[in-house]
PDB file of C-alpha atoms in Angstrom:
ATOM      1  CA  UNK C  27     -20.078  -1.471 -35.884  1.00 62.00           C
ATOM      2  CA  UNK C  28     -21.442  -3.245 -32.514  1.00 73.00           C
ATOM      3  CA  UNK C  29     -17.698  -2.402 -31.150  1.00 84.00           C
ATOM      4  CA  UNK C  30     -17.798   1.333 -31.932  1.00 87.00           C
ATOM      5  CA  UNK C  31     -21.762   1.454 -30.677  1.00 86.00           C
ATOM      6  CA  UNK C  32     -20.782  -0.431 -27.064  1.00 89.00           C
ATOM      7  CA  UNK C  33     -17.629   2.488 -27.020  1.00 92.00           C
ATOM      8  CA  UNK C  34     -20.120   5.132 -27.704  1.00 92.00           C
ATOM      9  CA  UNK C  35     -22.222   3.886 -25.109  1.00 91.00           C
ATOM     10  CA  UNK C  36     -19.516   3.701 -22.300  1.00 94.00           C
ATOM     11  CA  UNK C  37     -18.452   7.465 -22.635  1.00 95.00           C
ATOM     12  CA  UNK C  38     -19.957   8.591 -19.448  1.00 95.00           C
ATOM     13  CA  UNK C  39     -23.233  10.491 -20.020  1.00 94.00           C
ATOM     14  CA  UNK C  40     -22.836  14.483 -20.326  1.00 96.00           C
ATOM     15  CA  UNK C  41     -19.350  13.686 -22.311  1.00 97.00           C
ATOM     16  CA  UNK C  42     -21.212  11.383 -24.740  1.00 97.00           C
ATOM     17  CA  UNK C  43     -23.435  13.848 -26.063  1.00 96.00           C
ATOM     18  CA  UNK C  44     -20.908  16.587 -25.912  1.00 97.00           C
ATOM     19  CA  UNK C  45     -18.662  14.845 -27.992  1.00 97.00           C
ATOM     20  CA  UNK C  46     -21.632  13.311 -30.538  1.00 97.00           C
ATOM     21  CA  UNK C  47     -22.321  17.121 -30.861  1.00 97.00           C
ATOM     22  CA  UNK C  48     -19.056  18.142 -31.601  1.00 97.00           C
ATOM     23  CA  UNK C  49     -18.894  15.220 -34.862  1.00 97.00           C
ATOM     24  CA  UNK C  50     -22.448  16.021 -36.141  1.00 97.00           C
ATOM     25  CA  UNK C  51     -22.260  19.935 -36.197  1.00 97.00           C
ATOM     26  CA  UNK C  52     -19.037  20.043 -38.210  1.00 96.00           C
ATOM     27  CA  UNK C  53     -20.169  16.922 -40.617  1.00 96.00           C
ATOM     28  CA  UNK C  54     -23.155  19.096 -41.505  1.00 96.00           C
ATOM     29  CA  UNK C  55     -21.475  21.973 -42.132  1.00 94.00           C
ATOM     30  CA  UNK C  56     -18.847  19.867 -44.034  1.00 94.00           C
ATOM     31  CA  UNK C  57     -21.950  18.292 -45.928  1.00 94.00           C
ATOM     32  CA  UNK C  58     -23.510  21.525 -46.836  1.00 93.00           C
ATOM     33  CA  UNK C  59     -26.527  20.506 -45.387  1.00 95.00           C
ATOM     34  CA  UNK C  60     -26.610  24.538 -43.423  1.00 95.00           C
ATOM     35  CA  UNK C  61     -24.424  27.011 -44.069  1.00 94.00           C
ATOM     36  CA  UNK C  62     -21.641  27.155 -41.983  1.00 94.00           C
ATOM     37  CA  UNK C  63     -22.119  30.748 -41.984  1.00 94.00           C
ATOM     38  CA  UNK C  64     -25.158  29.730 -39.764  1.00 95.00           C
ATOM     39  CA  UNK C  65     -23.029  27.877 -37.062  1.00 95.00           C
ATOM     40  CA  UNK C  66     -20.695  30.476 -36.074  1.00 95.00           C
ATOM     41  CA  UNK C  67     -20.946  33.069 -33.611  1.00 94.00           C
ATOM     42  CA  UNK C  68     -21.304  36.610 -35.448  1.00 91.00           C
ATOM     43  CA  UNK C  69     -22.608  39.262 -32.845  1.00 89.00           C
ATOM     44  CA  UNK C  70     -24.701  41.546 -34.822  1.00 89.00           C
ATOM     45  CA  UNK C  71     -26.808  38.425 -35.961  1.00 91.00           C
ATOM     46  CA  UNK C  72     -26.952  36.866 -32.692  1.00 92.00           C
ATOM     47  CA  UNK C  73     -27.683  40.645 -30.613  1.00 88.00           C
ATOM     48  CA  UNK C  74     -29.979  42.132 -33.179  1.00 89.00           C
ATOM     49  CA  UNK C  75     -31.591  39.541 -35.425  1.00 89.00           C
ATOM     50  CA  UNK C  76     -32.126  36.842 -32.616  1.00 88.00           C
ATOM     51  CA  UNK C  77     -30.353  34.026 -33.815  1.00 93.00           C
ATOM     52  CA  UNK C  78     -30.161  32.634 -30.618  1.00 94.00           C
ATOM     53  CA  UNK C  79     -28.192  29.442 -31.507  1.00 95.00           C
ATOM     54  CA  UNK C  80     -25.547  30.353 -32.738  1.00 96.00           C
ATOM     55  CA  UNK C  81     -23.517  30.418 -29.202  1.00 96.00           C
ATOM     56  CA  UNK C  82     -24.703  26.501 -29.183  1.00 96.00           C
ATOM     57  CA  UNK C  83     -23.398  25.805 -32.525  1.00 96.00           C
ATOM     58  CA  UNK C  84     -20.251  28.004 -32.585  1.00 96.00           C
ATOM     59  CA  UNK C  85     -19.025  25.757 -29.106  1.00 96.00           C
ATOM     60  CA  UNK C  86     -19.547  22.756 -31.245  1.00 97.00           C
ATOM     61  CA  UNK C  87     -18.537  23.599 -35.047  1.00 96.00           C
ATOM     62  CA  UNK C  88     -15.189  23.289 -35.935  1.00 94.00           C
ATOM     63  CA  UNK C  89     -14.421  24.317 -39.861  1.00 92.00           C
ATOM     64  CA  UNK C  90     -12.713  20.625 -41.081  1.00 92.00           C
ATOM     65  CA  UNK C  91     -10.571  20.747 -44.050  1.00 88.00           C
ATOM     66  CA  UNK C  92      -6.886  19.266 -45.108  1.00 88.00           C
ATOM     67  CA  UNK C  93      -5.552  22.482 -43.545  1.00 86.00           C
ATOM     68  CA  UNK C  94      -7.403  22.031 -40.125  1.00 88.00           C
ATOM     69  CA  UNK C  95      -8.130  18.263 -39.676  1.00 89.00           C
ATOM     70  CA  UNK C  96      -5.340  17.603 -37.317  1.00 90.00           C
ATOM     71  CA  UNK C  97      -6.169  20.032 -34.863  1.00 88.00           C
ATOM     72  CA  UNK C  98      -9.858  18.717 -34.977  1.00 93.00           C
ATOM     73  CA  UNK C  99      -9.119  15.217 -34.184  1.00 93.00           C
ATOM     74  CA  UNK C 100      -6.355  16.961 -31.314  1.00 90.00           C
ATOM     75  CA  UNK C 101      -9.600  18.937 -29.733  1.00 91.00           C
ATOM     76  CA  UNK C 102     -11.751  15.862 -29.934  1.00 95.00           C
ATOM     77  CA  UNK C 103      -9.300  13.746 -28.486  1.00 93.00           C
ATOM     78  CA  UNK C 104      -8.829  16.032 -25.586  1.00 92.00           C
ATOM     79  CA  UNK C 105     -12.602  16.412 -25.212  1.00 96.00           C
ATOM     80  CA  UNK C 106     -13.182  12.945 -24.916  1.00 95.00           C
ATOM     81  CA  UNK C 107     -10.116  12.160 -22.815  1.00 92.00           C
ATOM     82  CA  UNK C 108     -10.287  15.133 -19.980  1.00 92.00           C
ATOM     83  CA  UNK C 109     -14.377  15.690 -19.754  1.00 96.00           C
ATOM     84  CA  UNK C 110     -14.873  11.651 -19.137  1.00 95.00           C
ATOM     85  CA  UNK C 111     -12.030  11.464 -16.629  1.00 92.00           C
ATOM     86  CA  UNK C 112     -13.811  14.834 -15.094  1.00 94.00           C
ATOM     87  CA  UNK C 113     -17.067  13.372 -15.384  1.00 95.00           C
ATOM     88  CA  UNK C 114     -15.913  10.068 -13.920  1.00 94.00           C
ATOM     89  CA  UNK C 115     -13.522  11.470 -11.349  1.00 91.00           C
ATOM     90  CA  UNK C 116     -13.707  14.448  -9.197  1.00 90.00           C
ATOM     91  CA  UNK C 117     -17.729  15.066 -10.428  1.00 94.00           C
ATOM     92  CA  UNK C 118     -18.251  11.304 -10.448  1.00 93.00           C
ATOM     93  CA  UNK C 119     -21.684  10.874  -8.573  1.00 91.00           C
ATOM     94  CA  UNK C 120     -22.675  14.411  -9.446  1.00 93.00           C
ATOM     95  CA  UNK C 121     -23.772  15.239 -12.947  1.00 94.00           C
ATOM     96  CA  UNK C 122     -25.369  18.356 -12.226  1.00 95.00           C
ATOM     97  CA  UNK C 123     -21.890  19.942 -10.871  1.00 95.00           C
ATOM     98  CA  UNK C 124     -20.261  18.806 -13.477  1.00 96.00           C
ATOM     99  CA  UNK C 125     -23.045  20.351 -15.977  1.00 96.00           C
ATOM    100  CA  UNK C 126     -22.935  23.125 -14.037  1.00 96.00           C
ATOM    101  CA  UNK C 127     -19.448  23.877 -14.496  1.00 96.00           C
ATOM    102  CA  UNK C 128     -19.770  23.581 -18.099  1.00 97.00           C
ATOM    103  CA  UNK C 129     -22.549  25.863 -18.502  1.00 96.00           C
ATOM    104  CA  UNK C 130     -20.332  28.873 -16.357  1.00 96.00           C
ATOM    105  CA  UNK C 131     -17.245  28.144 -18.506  1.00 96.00           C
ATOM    106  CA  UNK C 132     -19.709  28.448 -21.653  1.00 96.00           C
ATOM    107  CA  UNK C 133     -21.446  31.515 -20.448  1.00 96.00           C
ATOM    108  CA  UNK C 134     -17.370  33.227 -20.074  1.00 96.00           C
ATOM    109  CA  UNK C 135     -16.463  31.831 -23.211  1.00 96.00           C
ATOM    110  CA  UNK C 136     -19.684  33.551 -25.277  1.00 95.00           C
ATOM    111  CA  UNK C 137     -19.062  36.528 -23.725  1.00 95.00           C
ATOM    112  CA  UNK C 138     -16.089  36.536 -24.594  1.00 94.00           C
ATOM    113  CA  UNK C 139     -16.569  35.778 -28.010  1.00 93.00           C
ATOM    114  CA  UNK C 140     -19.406  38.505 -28.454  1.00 93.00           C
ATOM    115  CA  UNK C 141     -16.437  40.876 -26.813  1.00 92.00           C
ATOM    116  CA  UNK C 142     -13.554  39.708 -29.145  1.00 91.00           C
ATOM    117  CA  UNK C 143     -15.682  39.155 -32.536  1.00 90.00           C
ATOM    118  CA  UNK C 144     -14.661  35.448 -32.044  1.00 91.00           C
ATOM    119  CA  UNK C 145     -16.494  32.884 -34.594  1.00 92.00           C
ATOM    120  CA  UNK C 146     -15.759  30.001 -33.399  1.00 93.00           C
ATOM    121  CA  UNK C 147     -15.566  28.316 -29.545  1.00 94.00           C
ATOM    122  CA  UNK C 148     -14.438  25.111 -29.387  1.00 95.00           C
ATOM    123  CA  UNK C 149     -11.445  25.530 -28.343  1.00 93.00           C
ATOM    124  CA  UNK C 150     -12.023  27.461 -25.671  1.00 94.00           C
ATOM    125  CA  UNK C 151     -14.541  25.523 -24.157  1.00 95.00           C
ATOM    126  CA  UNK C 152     -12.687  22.498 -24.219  1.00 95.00           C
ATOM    127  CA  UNK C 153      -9.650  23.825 -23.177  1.00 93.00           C
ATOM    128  CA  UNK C 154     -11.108  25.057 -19.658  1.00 94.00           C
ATOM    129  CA  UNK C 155     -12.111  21.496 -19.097  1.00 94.00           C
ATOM    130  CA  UNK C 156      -8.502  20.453 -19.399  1.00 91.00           C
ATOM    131  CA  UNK C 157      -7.647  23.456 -17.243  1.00 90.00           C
ATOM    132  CA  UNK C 158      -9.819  22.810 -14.359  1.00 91.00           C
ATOM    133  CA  UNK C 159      -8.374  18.862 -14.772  1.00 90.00           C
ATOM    134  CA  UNK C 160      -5.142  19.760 -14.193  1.00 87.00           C
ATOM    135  CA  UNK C 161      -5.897  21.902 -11.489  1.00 87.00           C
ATOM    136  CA  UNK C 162      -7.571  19.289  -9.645  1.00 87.00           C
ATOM    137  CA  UNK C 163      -4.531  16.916 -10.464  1.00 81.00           C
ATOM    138  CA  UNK C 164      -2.238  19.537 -10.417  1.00 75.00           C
ATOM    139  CA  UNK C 165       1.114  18.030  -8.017  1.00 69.00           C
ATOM    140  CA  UNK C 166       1.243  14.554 -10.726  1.00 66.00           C
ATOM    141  CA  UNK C 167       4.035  14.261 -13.132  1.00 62.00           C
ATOM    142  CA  UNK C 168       2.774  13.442 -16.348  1.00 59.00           C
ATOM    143  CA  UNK C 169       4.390  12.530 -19.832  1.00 56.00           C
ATOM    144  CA  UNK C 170       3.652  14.331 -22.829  1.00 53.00           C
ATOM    145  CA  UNK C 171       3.977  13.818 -26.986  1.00 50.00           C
ATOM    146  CA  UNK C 172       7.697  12.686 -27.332  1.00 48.00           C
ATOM    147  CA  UNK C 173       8.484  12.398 -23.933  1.00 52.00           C
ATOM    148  CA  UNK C 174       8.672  15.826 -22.620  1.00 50.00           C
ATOM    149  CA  UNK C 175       7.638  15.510 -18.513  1.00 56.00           C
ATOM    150  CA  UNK C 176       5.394  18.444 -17.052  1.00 52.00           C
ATOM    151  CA  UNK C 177       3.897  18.949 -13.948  1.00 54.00           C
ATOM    152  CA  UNK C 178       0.088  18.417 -14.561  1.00 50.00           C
ATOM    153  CA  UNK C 179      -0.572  21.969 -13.172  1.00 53.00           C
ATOM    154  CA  UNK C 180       1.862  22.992 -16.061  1.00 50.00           C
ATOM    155  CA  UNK C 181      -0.070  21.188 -18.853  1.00 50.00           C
ATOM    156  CA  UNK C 182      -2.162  23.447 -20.955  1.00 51.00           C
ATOM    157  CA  UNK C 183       0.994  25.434 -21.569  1.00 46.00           C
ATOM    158  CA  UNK C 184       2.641  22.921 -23.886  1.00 49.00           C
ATOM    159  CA  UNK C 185      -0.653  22.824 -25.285  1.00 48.00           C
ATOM    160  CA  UNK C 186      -0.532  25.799 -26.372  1.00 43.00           C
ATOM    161  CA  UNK C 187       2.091  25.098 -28.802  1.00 43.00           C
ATOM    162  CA  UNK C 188      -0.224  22.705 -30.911  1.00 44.00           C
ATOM    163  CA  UNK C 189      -3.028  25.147 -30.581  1.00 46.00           C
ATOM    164  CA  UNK C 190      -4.181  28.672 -31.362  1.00 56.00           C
ATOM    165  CA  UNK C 191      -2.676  31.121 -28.553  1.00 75.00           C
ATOM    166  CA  UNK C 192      -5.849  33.108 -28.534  1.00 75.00           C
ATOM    167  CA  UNK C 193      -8.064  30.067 -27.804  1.00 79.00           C
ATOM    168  CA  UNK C 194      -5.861  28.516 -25.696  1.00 78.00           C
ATOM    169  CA  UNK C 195      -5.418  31.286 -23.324  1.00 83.00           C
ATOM    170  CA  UNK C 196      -9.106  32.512 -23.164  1.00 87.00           C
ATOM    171  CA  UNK C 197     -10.017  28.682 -22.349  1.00 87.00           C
ATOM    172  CA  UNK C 198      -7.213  28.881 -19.729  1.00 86.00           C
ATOM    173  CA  UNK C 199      -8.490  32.040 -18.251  1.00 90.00           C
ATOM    174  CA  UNK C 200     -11.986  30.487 -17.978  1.00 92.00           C
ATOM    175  CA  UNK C 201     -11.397  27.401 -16.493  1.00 91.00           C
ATOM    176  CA  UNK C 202      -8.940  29.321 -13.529  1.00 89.00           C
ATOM    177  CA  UNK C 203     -12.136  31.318 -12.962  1.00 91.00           C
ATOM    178  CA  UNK C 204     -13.979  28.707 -12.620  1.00 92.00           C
ATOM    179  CA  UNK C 205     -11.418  26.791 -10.681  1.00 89.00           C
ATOM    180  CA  UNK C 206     -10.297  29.860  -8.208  1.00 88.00           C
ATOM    181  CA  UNK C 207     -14.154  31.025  -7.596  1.00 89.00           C
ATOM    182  CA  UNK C 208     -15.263  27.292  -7.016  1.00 87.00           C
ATOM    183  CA  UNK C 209     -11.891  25.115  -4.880  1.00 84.00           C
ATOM    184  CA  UNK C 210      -9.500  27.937  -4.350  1.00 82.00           C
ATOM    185  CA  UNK C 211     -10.483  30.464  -2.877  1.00 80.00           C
ATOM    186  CA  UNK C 212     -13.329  28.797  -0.805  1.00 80.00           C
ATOM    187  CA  UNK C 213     -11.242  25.924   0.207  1.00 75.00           C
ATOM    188  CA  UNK C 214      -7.837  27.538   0.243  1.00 73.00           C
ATOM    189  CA  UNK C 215      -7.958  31.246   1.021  1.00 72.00           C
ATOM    190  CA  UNK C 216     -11.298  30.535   3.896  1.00 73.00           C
ATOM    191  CA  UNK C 217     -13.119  33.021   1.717  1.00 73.00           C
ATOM    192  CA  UNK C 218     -16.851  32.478   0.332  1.00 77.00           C
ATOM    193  CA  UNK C 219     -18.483  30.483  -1.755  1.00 77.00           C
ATOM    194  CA  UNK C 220     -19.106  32.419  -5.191  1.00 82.00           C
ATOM    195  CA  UNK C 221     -20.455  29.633  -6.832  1.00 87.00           C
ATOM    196  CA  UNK C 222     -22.891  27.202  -6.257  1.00 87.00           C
ATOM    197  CA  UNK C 223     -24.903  24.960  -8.600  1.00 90.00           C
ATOM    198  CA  UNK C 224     -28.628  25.586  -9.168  1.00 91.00           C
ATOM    199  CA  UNK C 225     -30.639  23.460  -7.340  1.00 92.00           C
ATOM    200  CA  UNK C 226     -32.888  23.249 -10.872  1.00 92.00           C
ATOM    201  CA  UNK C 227     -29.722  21.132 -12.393  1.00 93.00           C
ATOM    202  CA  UNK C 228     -29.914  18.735  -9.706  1.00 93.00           C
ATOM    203  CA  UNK C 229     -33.673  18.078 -10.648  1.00 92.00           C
ATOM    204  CA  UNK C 230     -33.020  17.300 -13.820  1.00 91.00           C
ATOM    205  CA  UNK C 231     -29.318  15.556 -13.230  1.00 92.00           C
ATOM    206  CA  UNK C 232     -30.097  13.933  -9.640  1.00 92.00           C
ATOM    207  CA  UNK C 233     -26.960  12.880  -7.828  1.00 90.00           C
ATOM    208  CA  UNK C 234     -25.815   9.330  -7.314  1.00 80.00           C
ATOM    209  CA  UNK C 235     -24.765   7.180  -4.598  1.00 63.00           C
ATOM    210  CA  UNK C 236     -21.308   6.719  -4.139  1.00 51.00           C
ATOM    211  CA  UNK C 237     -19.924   9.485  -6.010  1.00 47.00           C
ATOM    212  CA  UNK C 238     -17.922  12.349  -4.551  1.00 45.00           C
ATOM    213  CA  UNK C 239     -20.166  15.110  -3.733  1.00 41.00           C
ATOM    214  CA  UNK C 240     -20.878  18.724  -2.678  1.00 42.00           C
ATOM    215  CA  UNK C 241     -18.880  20.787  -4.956  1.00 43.00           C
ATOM    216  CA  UNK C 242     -22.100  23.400  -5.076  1.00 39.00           C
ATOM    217  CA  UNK C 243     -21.738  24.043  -1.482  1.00 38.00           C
ATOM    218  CA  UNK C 244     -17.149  24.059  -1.441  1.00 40.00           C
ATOM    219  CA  UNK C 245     -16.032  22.642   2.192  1.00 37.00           C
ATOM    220  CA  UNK C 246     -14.434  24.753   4.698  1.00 39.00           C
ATOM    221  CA  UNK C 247     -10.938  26.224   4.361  1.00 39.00           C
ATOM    222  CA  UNK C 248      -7.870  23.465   4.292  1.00 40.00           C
ATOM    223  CA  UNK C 249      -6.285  25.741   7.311  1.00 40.00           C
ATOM    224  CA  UNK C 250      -9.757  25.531   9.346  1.00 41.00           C
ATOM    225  CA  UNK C 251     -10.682  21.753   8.598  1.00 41.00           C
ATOM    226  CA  UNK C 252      -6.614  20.698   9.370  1.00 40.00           C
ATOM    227  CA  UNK C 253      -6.837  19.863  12.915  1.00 42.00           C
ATOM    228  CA  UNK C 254      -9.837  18.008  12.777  1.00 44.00           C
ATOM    229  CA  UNK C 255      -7.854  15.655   9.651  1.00 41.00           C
ATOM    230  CA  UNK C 256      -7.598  13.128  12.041  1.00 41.00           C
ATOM    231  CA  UNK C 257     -10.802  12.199  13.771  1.00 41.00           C
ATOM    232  CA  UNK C 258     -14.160  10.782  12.399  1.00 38.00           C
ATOM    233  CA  UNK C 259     -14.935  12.335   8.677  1.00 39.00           C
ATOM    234  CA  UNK C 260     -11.972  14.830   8.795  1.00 39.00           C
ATOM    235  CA  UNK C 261     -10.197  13.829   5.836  1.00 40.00           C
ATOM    236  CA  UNK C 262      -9.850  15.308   2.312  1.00 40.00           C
ATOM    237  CA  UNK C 263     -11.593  14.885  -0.652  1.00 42.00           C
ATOM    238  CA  UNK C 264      -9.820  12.350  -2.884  1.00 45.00           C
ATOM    239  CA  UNK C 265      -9.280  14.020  -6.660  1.00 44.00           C
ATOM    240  CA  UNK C 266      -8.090  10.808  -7.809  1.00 43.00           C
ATOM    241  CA  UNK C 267      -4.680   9.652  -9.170  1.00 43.00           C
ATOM    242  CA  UNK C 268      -4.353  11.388 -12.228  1.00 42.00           C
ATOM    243  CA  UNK C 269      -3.589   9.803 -15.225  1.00 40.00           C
ATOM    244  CA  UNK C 270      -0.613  10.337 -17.837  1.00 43.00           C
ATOM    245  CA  UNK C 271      -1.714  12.596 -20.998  1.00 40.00           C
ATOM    246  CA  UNK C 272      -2.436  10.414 -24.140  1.00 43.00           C
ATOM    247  CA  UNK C 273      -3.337   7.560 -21.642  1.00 47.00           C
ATOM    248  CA  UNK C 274      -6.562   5.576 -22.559  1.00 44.00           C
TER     249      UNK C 274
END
């Protein structure tokens, strides 16, 4: 037990409880302990009786069963793998980008839901972190279940084949708005900065030292900054190595 407690405890900090929440809301709706008719997203009780928790719940409940186990333990395993190397990567140093980010993809992703009558948003949510990953990784060749190679910018397509298209796609959507409002186009395209993370989040999740910073206020455009690459503080961020899927 000491072994899985010390894991638990190395899961980088906005992952960890992420990925506790995701385990405890579907054991207690697997335990009877509330309803899972209470953890899903139903529109009519969230917009006219005020049941204002169920877009919390409905991004963490997942319905487990013999018929739906698999693709659980597939979500979780993403969650964990692809919001730590996030967290610890290209928003390393910067928690409150990083939570910032996942409150805009979550905000999409309800609305969404309340739009399409959609119950449940794990998925989804989890999904656009992989997204905006691969993105940010998006030129490495990585190696996927039974050896199939993809470009990492091509990832959450095979994906899609283990998952359900709807889901899938919506989570893709959000995560390339995210992505395109927040690196592209500011960075890319010389356009403006759409998005920028409240300075209330950095209050409560206060940057560190020695972490890559400033994604709430993007850098110039790549064509403006390029002749300046070479002299004092003209280089690029680095977005790190990337990593091969199923990798520890």
């Amino acid at each position: 037990m000491s072994d899985i407690g010390d894991w638990f405890k190395s899961i980088p900090f906005i992952t960890r409880y992420w990925f506790a929440g995701s385990i405890v809301v579907p054991l207690i709706g697997k335990l009877g302990l509330i309803s899972p008719v209470y953890l899903v997203l139903w529109p009519e009780n969230f917009l006219h009786k005020f049941q204002i928790w169920r877009p919390v719940t409905s991004t963490l409940y997942f319905p487990v069963g013999p018929g739906t186990g698999f693709l659980y333990l597939v979500n979780l395993y993403f969650l964990y793998q692809y919001s730590t190397r996030l967290e610890t990567g290209a928003f390393d140093g910067t928690p409150a980008d990083y939570v910032f980010m996942l409150l805009f993809n979550w905000i999409c992703i309800v609305i969404t839901g309340l739009i399409m009558d959609m119950q449940l948003l794990m998925i989804p949510l989890i999904m656009s972190v992989l997204y905006v990953w691969a993105q940010l990784n998006r030129d490495m060749i990585v190696s996927f279940w039974f050896g199939t190679r993809f470009k990492l910018c091509d990832t959450p397509l095979p994906i899609a084949h283990y998952q359900v298209i709807i889901n899938d796609l919506i989570g893709n959507l959000v995560g390339h708005l995210y992505y395109f409002l927040m690196f592209k186009y500011p960075m890319d395209l010389g356009g403006r900065a759409f998005l920028s993370t409240p300075q209330l989040l950095y209050r409560f999740f206060p940057s560190r030292r020695g972490g890559v910073s400033g994604f709430g206020a993007p850098p110039p455009s790549r064509r403006q900054a390029a002749p300046d690459q070479g002299g004092a503080g003209g280089g690029r961020h680095n977005w790190g190595q990337g990593f091969r899927l199923g990798e520890d």
